[in-house]
Amino acid sequence: MHRFRQFLSGRNRRLVHLAALVLVMAIAVTILSQAAFAQNVYVITDGDQVLVHTTSTTDPANVLDEAGLSLGTEDTYITLENDGVSEITIQRNQNVTVVDNDQVLETDTYGETVEQLLDMWVEEELKPGSLSNGTVSAYQGTVGRIKQFPIGARKLKTVTPEHLQSFLDLLSFGGSDANGKEVEPVSKGYMRLFSAVLQGAFRFAVFPKRLLNYNPMQYVVKRNKQESYELFSDDNSDELAVPTITHEQYTALTDWLKKKNNPALLPIQIAYFTGLRIGEVCALTWQDIDLKEQVITVRRSMRYNGARHKTEIGPTKRSKIRTVDFCDTLAEILKEAKKEQHLNRMGYGELYSLNYCKEVQETGRNYYELYTLGMTEEVPEDYKELSFVCLRSDGAYESASTVSIMCRTAQKKVPGLEDFHFHTLRHTFTSNLLSNGAQPKDVQELLGHADVSTTMNIYAHATREAKRSSARLLDKVVGG
């Protein structure tokens, strides 16, 4: 009887195993049959032709065969998954003849767009090049802006000088782009950036990439909006004067910042008395300032790298070190700021912050990223501590971006400063020196200009008083 029960229990187990095996096979067959009849949607782009193909196959080559699109021996394709839809872009091989220094060269291209060219130029020439990190960052930002316009999607082989001229004219004068979007005119400074990027990228397309047989940008001219003025206006003010602020306006600005206990106060004060650029002021450390001799050594600049999304320290605009002497008034301001920082550090205790930089190498280029850590946080070995002059009350560095935001707020809050920018302080510093008899060559060196003509052309007659003094020199001649 016992053996009979064992036989039944063993038989039951075998039946259970058999049923489970059958169930697994049935599920597998169902899945395979569903997969066999599953429909995949492909969007295929072949030059100007775009078609949608639905199929059960997953091999792109078979998809193209089913769609009746044949590839040449040198043609290729790229695939992309986008929100559940597979995209296949066919790249047809095109032979291009390039003339370089009287040499006729032939090369192949696959119908790249302007956007793709810009990306190649950034990665293969701009980043590995010798330009400063600040210039590279500015050019990368400009590339991003160009890609937002319809010209970014245009096939490189179809771009003509007329297309590029129309694009730059649109940026210079404003209007509607090809998609009907209204475009505001950009400044002359931004125009120089757009022109430089397009010149570099299209030259790169001709050589060394050999994607084009000529550079269409060489036929494009810069057209700036012509300055106009009212011929019979009752307003006798000089609208072309370089913007400056009076000492009374400076006092109103600093009083407003003091009431708000705003950390942008010290950068404003330093710039007013030294003419330093915003990035140079924010990058100053106490090691750069000799309070006894009253001289600042300007050796670096702080900027936000929009392409890398990092605040960085780098060389100054001219990549040169310069010294700037300062007056007794600023000396007292700096001494007071240093004392206040010591008090804040003791007051905050473990909650106080310290600032560091970290060297990072990318594409043969060195970047110095800024980081702020609490007193109790562990500091990585590759971090170097920096004792910045311009700090917030908790010890964190005051960034150039934050100071710029404050300047925009001051335009609305402080009467008479509607056109104020941080760079206005640099204009004011220069104007004050020149109008009080400083030598242009000395001012040029203080500002870090490449040559004295820049100083004179921009600033020599920045104020009405300077012009009036110059005109009155003739009175001395006539009077003997």
XYZ file of C-alpha atoms in Angstrom:
480
model
C 0.000 0.000 0.000
C 2.900 2.332 0.858
C 4.585 1.625 -2.477
C 1.315 2.350 -4.303
C 1.089 5.774 -2.621
C 4.709 6.526 -3.613
C 3.871 5.584 -7.212
C 0.857 7.926 -7.223
C 2.785 10.827 -5.690
C 5.625 10.378 -8.172
C 3.143 10.213 -11.036
C 1.493 13.420 -9.823
C 4.831 15.233 -9.774
C 5.583 14.111 -13.320
C 2.159 15.333 -14.469
C 2.730 18.722 -12.793
C 6.131 19.071 -14.441
C 4.666 18.120 -17.808
C 1.835 20.663 -17.444
C 4.303 23.407 -16.507
C 6.458 22.570 -19.532
C 3.448 22.733 -21.845
C 2.417 26.098 -20.364
C 5.920 27.576 -20.869
C 5.971 26.358 -24.481
C 2.532 27.887 -25.115
C 3.654 31.268 -23.729
C 6.841 31.186 -25.818
C 4.879 30.410 -28.977
C 2.491 33.275 -28.223
C 5.351 35.734 -27.694
C 7.118 34.610 -30.858
C 3.948 34.874 -32.910
C 3.277 38.372 -31.572
C 6.825 39.405 -32.361
C 6.521 37.979 -35.852
C 3.483 40.111 -36.578
C 4.569 43.217 -34.617
C 4.591 46.340 -36.732
C 7.511 48.781 -36.438
C 7.197 52.320 -37.764
C 10.178 53.867 -39.555
C 10.553 57.442 -40.751
C 13.027 57.400 -43.642
C 14.762 60.544 -44.930
C 16.497 60.420 -48.294
C 17.602 63.927 -49.263
C 14.420 65.999 -49.673
C 12.248 62.856 -49.700
C 10.642 61.714 -46.434
C 8.497 58.589 -46.198
C 6.967 56.456 -43.436
C 7.298 52.663 -43.675
C 5.610 50.092 -41.411
C 7.091 46.594 -41.226
C 7.706 43.665 -38.914
C 11.427 43.583 -39.669
C 13.960 45.264 -37.397
C 16.969 45.261 -39.708
C 17.406 48.794 -41.190
C 18.918 47.377 -44.395
C 15.859 45.167 -44.922
C 13.589 48.113 -44.114
C 15.205 50.156 -46.879
C 14.881 47.238 -49.320
C 11.183 46.866 -48.503
C 10.710 50.626 -48.993
C 12.309 50.389 -52.422
C 15.321 52.527 -51.520
C 18.589 51.179 -52.847
C 22.007 52.237 -51.612
C 25.075 52.782 -53.739
C 28.349 51.122 -52.824
C 29.580 54.319 -51.115
C 26.231 55.324 -49.566
C 25.449 54.803 -45.902
C 22.701 55.482 -43.354
C 22.298 56.415 -39.709
C 19.529 55.285 -37.340
C 17.937 57.035 -34.373
C 15.245 56.056 -31.860
C 12.920 58.944 -31.003
C 9.828 58.466 -28.797
C 9.202 54.918 -30.007
C 9.664 55.827 -33.676
C 12.754 54.651 -35.538
C 14.353 57.186 -37.867
C 16.633 56.223 -40.747
C 18.558 58.934 -42.582
C 20.241 57.963 -45.830
C 23.519 59.703 -46.550
C 24.268 59.689 -50.268
C 27.899 59.909 -51.244
C 28.722 63.045 -53.252
C 32.034 63.788 -54.925
C 33.341 67.325 -54.390
C 36.244 69.019 -56.180
C 38.256 71.368 -53.960
C 40.808 73.868 -55.243
C 43.435 74.613 -52.573
C 46.564 76.607 -53.427
C 46.224 75.758 -57.131
C 45.896 72.068 -56.271
C 42.743 70.278 -57.460
C 41.578 67.791 -54.827
C 38.600 65.442 -54.830
C 36.765 64.275 -51.751
C 33.494 62.667 -50.686
C 30.678 64.191 -48.646
C 27.384 62.795 -47.315
C 25.183 65.888 -47.406
C 25.983 67.302 -43.972
C 23.962 70.221 -42.610
C 25.266 73.539 -41.317
C 24.471 72.351 -37.787
C 26.613 69.233 -38.243
C 29.431 71.345 -39.674
C 29.360 73.650 -36.650
C 29.533 70.672 -34.277
C 32.496 69.213 -36.177
C 34.270 72.580 -36.159
C 33.827 72.957 -32.393
C 35.131 69.477 -31.569
C 37.903 69.179 -34.146
C 39.275 72.725 -34.415
C 37.873 75.150 -31.845
C 38.392 73.145 -28.632
C 41.855 71.784 -29.496
C 42.961 75.241 -30.708
C 44.941 77.967 -28.944
C 42.115 80.429 -28.225
C 41.389 81.287 -24.590
C 38.705 79.396 -22.681
C 36.608 82.561 -22.556
C 36.685 82.934 -26.349
C 35.940 79.241 -26.862
C 32.968 79.512 -24.507
C 31.674 82.602 -26.355
C 32.014 80.856 -29.730
C 30.226 77.741 -28.429
C 27.358 79.900 -27.212
C 27.171 81.538 -30.631
C 27.110 78.114 -32.318
C 24.112 77.207 -30.159
C 22.299 80.375 -31.231
C 22.992 79.784 -34.944
C 21.576 76.258 -34.687
C 18.257 77.710 -33.508
C 17.745 79.426 -36.868
C 16.485 77.673 -40.047
C 19.929 77.962 -41.629
C 21.203 75.357 -39.164
C 19.101 72.645 -40.836
C 20.138 73.616 -44.376
C 22.247 71.105 -46.309
C 25.808 72.320 -46.438
C 26.091 71.808 -50.207
C 23.093 74.079 -50.808
C 24.372 77.070 -48.797
C 25.173 80.083 -50.977
C 26.650 83.505 -50.157
C 23.119 84.892 -50.539
C 21.841 82.615 -47.754
C 24.604 83.694 -45.380
C 24.246 87.370 -46.307
C 20.504 87.231 -45.634
C 21.117 85.526 -42.285
C 23.651 88.107 -41.100
C 21.456 90.951 -42.372
C 18.574 89.480 -40.362
C 20.731 89.525 -37.235
C 21.975 93.051 -37.916
C 18.680 94.726 -38.867
C 16.056 92.370 -37.375
C 12.928 91.057 -39.101
C 11.254 87.690 -39.689
C 13.184 84.472 -40.347
C 12.160 81.709 -42.783
C 9.775 80.268 -40.173
C 8.037 83.611 -39.600
C 9.666 84.139 -36.208
C 10.438 87.751 -35.318
C 14.142 88.425 -34.695
C 15.458 91.451 -32.800
C 18.680 93.105 -34.036
C 21.810 92.035 -32.146
C 24.638 94.306 -31.020
C 27.813 94.922 -33.007
C 29.714 92.802 -30.481
C 27.433 89.822 -31.096
C 27.642 90.415 -34.854
C 31.407 90.024 -34.640
C 30.904 86.694 -32.858
C 28.439 85.368 -35.451
C 30.703 86.437 -38.302
C 33.834 84.924 -36.718
C 32.114 81.580 -36.071
C 30.706 81.285 -39.599
C 34.012 82.369 -41.168
C 35.899 79.758 -39.165
C 33.408 76.948 -39.717
C 33.087 77.406 -43.497
C 36.843 77.772 -43.923
C 37.135 74.506 -41.970
C 34.560 72.931 -44.333
C 36.786 73.761 -47.328
C 40.029 72.720 -45.675
C 40.908 70.439 -43.985
C 37.472 68.718 -44.149
C 37.042 69.245 -47.929
C 33.263 69.226 -47.655
C 32.929 72.264 -49.935
C 34.886 73.470 -52.918
C 34.781 77.154 -51.848
C 34.015 79.285 -48.791
C 30.714 81.168 -49.301
C 31.491 83.433 -46.324
C 34.261 85.145 -48.283
C 31.620 86.933 -50.354
C 29.564 88.111 -47.358
C 29.906 91.717 -46.168
C 29.087 93.143 -42.752
C 26.186 95.566 -42.905
C 25.486 97.560 -39.766
C 22.398 99.564 -39.033
C 23.133 103.184 -39.862
C 23.003 105.552 -36.922
C 20.231 108.140 -37.295
C 19.348 111.247 -35.360
C 16.786 114.028 -35.371
C 18.039 116.965 -37.474
C 15.880 119.591 -35.749
C 15.587 118.273 -32.209
C 15.533 120.680 -29.242
C 17.607 118.158 -27.268
C 21.266 119.215 -27.445
C 22.643 116.220 -25.553
C 25.341 114.054 -27.108
C 23.723 110.644 -27.595
C 26.976 109.105 -28.837
C 28.895 109.836 -25.616
C 30.350 106.844 -23.758
C 28.042 106.140 -20.771
C 29.428 107.139 -17.374
C 27.977 107.924 -13.962
C 28.575 110.888 -11.701
C 30.012 110.528 -8.207
C 26.570 111.383 -6.831
C 25.050 108.498 -8.803
C 27.813 106.179 -7.569
C 27.053 107.222 -3.992
C 23.330 106.586 -4.529
C 24.126 103.107 -5.881
C 26.414 102.148 -2.989
C 23.953 103.510 -0.406
C 21.202 101.352 -1.938
C 23.481 98.271 -1.806
C 24.473 98.981 1.817
C 20.830 99.151 2.882
C 20.213 95.780 1.242
C 23.474 94.360 2.679
C 24.143 93.159 -0.884
C 27.507 91.370 -1.480
C 27.809 93.109 -4.872
C 28.807 96.275 -2.992
C 32.537 95.445 -2.800
C 32.880 94.503 -6.515
C 31.168 97.808 -7.412
C 33.534 99.789 -5.186
C 36.660 98.073 -6.522
C 35.612 98.619 -10.151
C 34.805 102.296 -9.570
C 38.291 102.993 -8.191
C 40.324 100.665 -10.459
C 38.442 100.194 -13.760
C 38.722 96.394 -13.539
C 36.361 94.252 -15.618
C 33.627 92.343 -13.785
C 35.348 88.956 -14.144
C 38.676 90.411 -13.000
C 37.134 91.921 -9.864
C 35.345 88.726 -8.831
C 38.492 86.620 -9.410
C 40.703 88.713 -7.101
C 42.238 86.937 -4.098
C 43.809 88.584 -1.087
C 47.210 87.420 -2.371
C 46.687 89.745 -5.375
C 46.311 92.838 -3.187
C 49.191 94.650 -1.509
C 47.508 96.942 1.001
C 50.815 98.485 2.077
C 51.933 99.509 -1.420
C 48.311 99.971 -2.536
C 48.616 97.960 -5.737
C 46.523 95.157 -7.256
C 47.980 92.435 -9.480
C 45.399 91.408 -12.076
C 46.193 87.903 -13.286
C 42.895 86.034 -13.788
C 39.189 86.392 -14.569
C 36.015 84.631 -13.460
C 33.361 83.648 -15.995
C 30.428 81.285 -16.392
C 31.007 78.735 -19.149
C 27.561 78.177 -20.646
C 28.740 75.253 -22.783
C 30.086 73.367 -19.746
C 27.600 74.780 -17.202
C 30.445 75.639 -14.837
C 31.802 78.792 -13.211
C 35.495 78.909 -14.061
C 38.696 80.831 -13.438
C 40.870 81.655 -16.441
C 43.263 84.232 -17.911
C 42.273 87.870 -18.370
C 40.880 89.076 -21.702
C 44.378 89.833 -23.062
C 45.976 86.852 -21.269
C 48.444 89.230 -19.629
C 49.250 90.109 -16.015
C 49.067 93.810 -15.117
C 49.282 95.905 -11.963
C 46.843 98.633 -10.949
C 47.575 101.177 -8.229
C 44.672 102.301 -6.068
C 43.829 105.280 -3.895
C 43.575 105.694 -0.131
C 39.760 105.538 -0.263
C 39.779 102.041 -1.750
C 42.550 100.980 0.624
C 40.288 101.769 3.594
C 37.355 99.944 1.935
C 39.488 96.811 1.420
C 40.865 96.845 4.967
C 37.333 97.075 6.340
C 36.159 94.237 4.050
C 38.993 91.978 5.197
C 38.187 92.652 8.848
C 34.475 91.932 8.236
C 35.286 88.617 6.561
C 37.285 87.489 9.617
C 34.353 88.385 11.857
C 31.917 86.512 9.590
C 34.109 83.423 9.635
C 34.134 83.389 13.439
C 30.416 84.134 13.595
C 29.338 81.396 11.178
C 31.712 78.809 12.654
C 31.197 75.404 11.060
C 28.518 76.861 8.790
C 31.074 79.068 7.028
C 31.980 78.141 3.426
C 35.364 77.831 1.734
C 36.099 78.160 -1.976
C 38.191 75.901 -4.157
C 39.243 75.406 -7.769
C 39.800 72.115 -9.557
C 41.822 71.656 -12.723
C 40.051 69.652 -15.436
C 41.514 68.638 -18.812
C 39.226 68.225 -21.820
C 40.213 67.983 -25.496
C 43.724 69.220 -24.764
C 42.364 72.248 -22.885
C 42.677 73.069 -19.170
C 39.729 74.402 -17.191
C 39.730 75.591 -13.569
C 36.285 74.957 -12.114
C 35.080 76.708 -8.949
C 33.442 74.896 -6.034
C 32.206 75.956 -2.593
C 32.262 73.511 0.341
C 31.224 73.795 3.985
C 33.836 73.886 6.718
C 33.030 70.328 7.800
C 32.852 68.813 4.286
C 35.620 66.537 3.081
C 37.862 68.285 0.541
C 39.019 66.191 -2.459
C 42.786 65.966 -2.904
C 42.719 67.748 -6.277
C 40.942 70.838 -4.857
C 42.972 74.014 -4.250
C 41.645 76.556 -1.750
C 41.260 80.186 -2.890
C 40.847 83.224 -0.627
C 38.615 85.449 -2.749
C 38.258 89.136 -1.927
C 34.595 89.389 -2.970
C 32.571 87.090 -0.725
C 29.073 86.709 0.581
C 28.586 86.832 4.324
C 28.685 83.006 4.589
C 32.056 82.802 2.795
C 30.834 81.675 -0.633
C 32.376 83.553 -3.561
C 30.394 86.322 -5.266
C 30.123 85.336 -8.939
C 30.269 87.686 -11.914
C 26.848 86.411 -13.018
C 25.248 87.401 -9.701
C 26.796 90.867 -9.810
C 25.450 91.355 -13.344
C 21.944 90.484 -12.141
C 22.268 93.068 -9.375
C 23.248 95.719 -11.946
C 20.075 95.022 -13.911
C 18.052 95.366 -10.718
C 19.751 98.697 -9.947
C 18.573 100.042 -13.304
C 15.014 99.807 -12.000
C 15.572 100.709 -8.358
C 18.071 103.580 -8.360
C 16.954 106.840 -10.048
C 19.239 107.985 -12.857
C 20.771 104.547 -13.457
C 18.320 103.327 -16.099
C 21.198 102.600 -18.539
C 23.666 101.358 -15.930
C 25.850 98.294 -16.530
C 28.877 97.067 -14.595
C 31.095 98.106 -17.523
C 29.869 101.685 -16.984
C 32.186 101.772 -13.958
C 35.150 101.052 -16.242
C 34.101 103.903 -18.532
C 33.696 106.189 -15.528
C 37.123 105.316 -14.111
C 38.800 106.124 -17.430
C 36.823 109.297 -17.948
C 37.729 110.541 -14.462
C 41.431 109.938 -15.079
C 41.567 111.495 -18.542
C 39.489 114.538 -17.639
C 41.800 115.187 -14.678
C 45.015 115.124 -16.698
C 46.154 111.486 -16.640
C 48.411 110.430 -19.520
C 46.594 108.209 -22.086
C 49.483 105.711 -22.107
C 49.244 105.289 -18.333
C 45.462 104.831 -18.550
C 45.892 102.237 -21.315
C 48.213 100.158 -19.107
C 45.885 100.418 -16.123
C 42.957 99.192 -18.232
C 44.896 96.448 -19.994
C 44.024 97.681 -23.500
C 46.042 96.232 -26.372
C 47.067 99.698 -27.600
C 46.552 103.316 -26.641
C 44.320 104.030 -29.656
C 41.625 101.832 -28.115
C 41.726 103.925 -24.965
C 41.604 107.204 -26.836
C 38.980 106.203 -29.405
C 36.501 104.941 -26.834
C 37.090 107.075 -23.785
C 39.053 110.267 -24.471
C 35.893 112.439 -24.683
C 33.538 110.359 -22.602
C 32.064 113.308 -20.712
C 30.698 116.690 -21.595
C 33.165 118.340 -19.214
C 36.146 116.774 -20.998
C 34.918 118.173 -24.328
C 34.349 121.596 -22.817
C 37.876 121.650 -21.330
C 39.381 120.710 -24.682
C 37.518 123.502 -26.459
C 38.650 126.088 -23.889
C 42.291 125.369 -24.634
C 41.856 127.758 -27.598
C 41.127 130.583 -25.153
C 44.683 130.227 -23.842
C 46.066 130.407 -27.399
C 44.090 133.548 -28.242
C 44.844 135.140 -24.914
C 48.549 134.661 -25.472
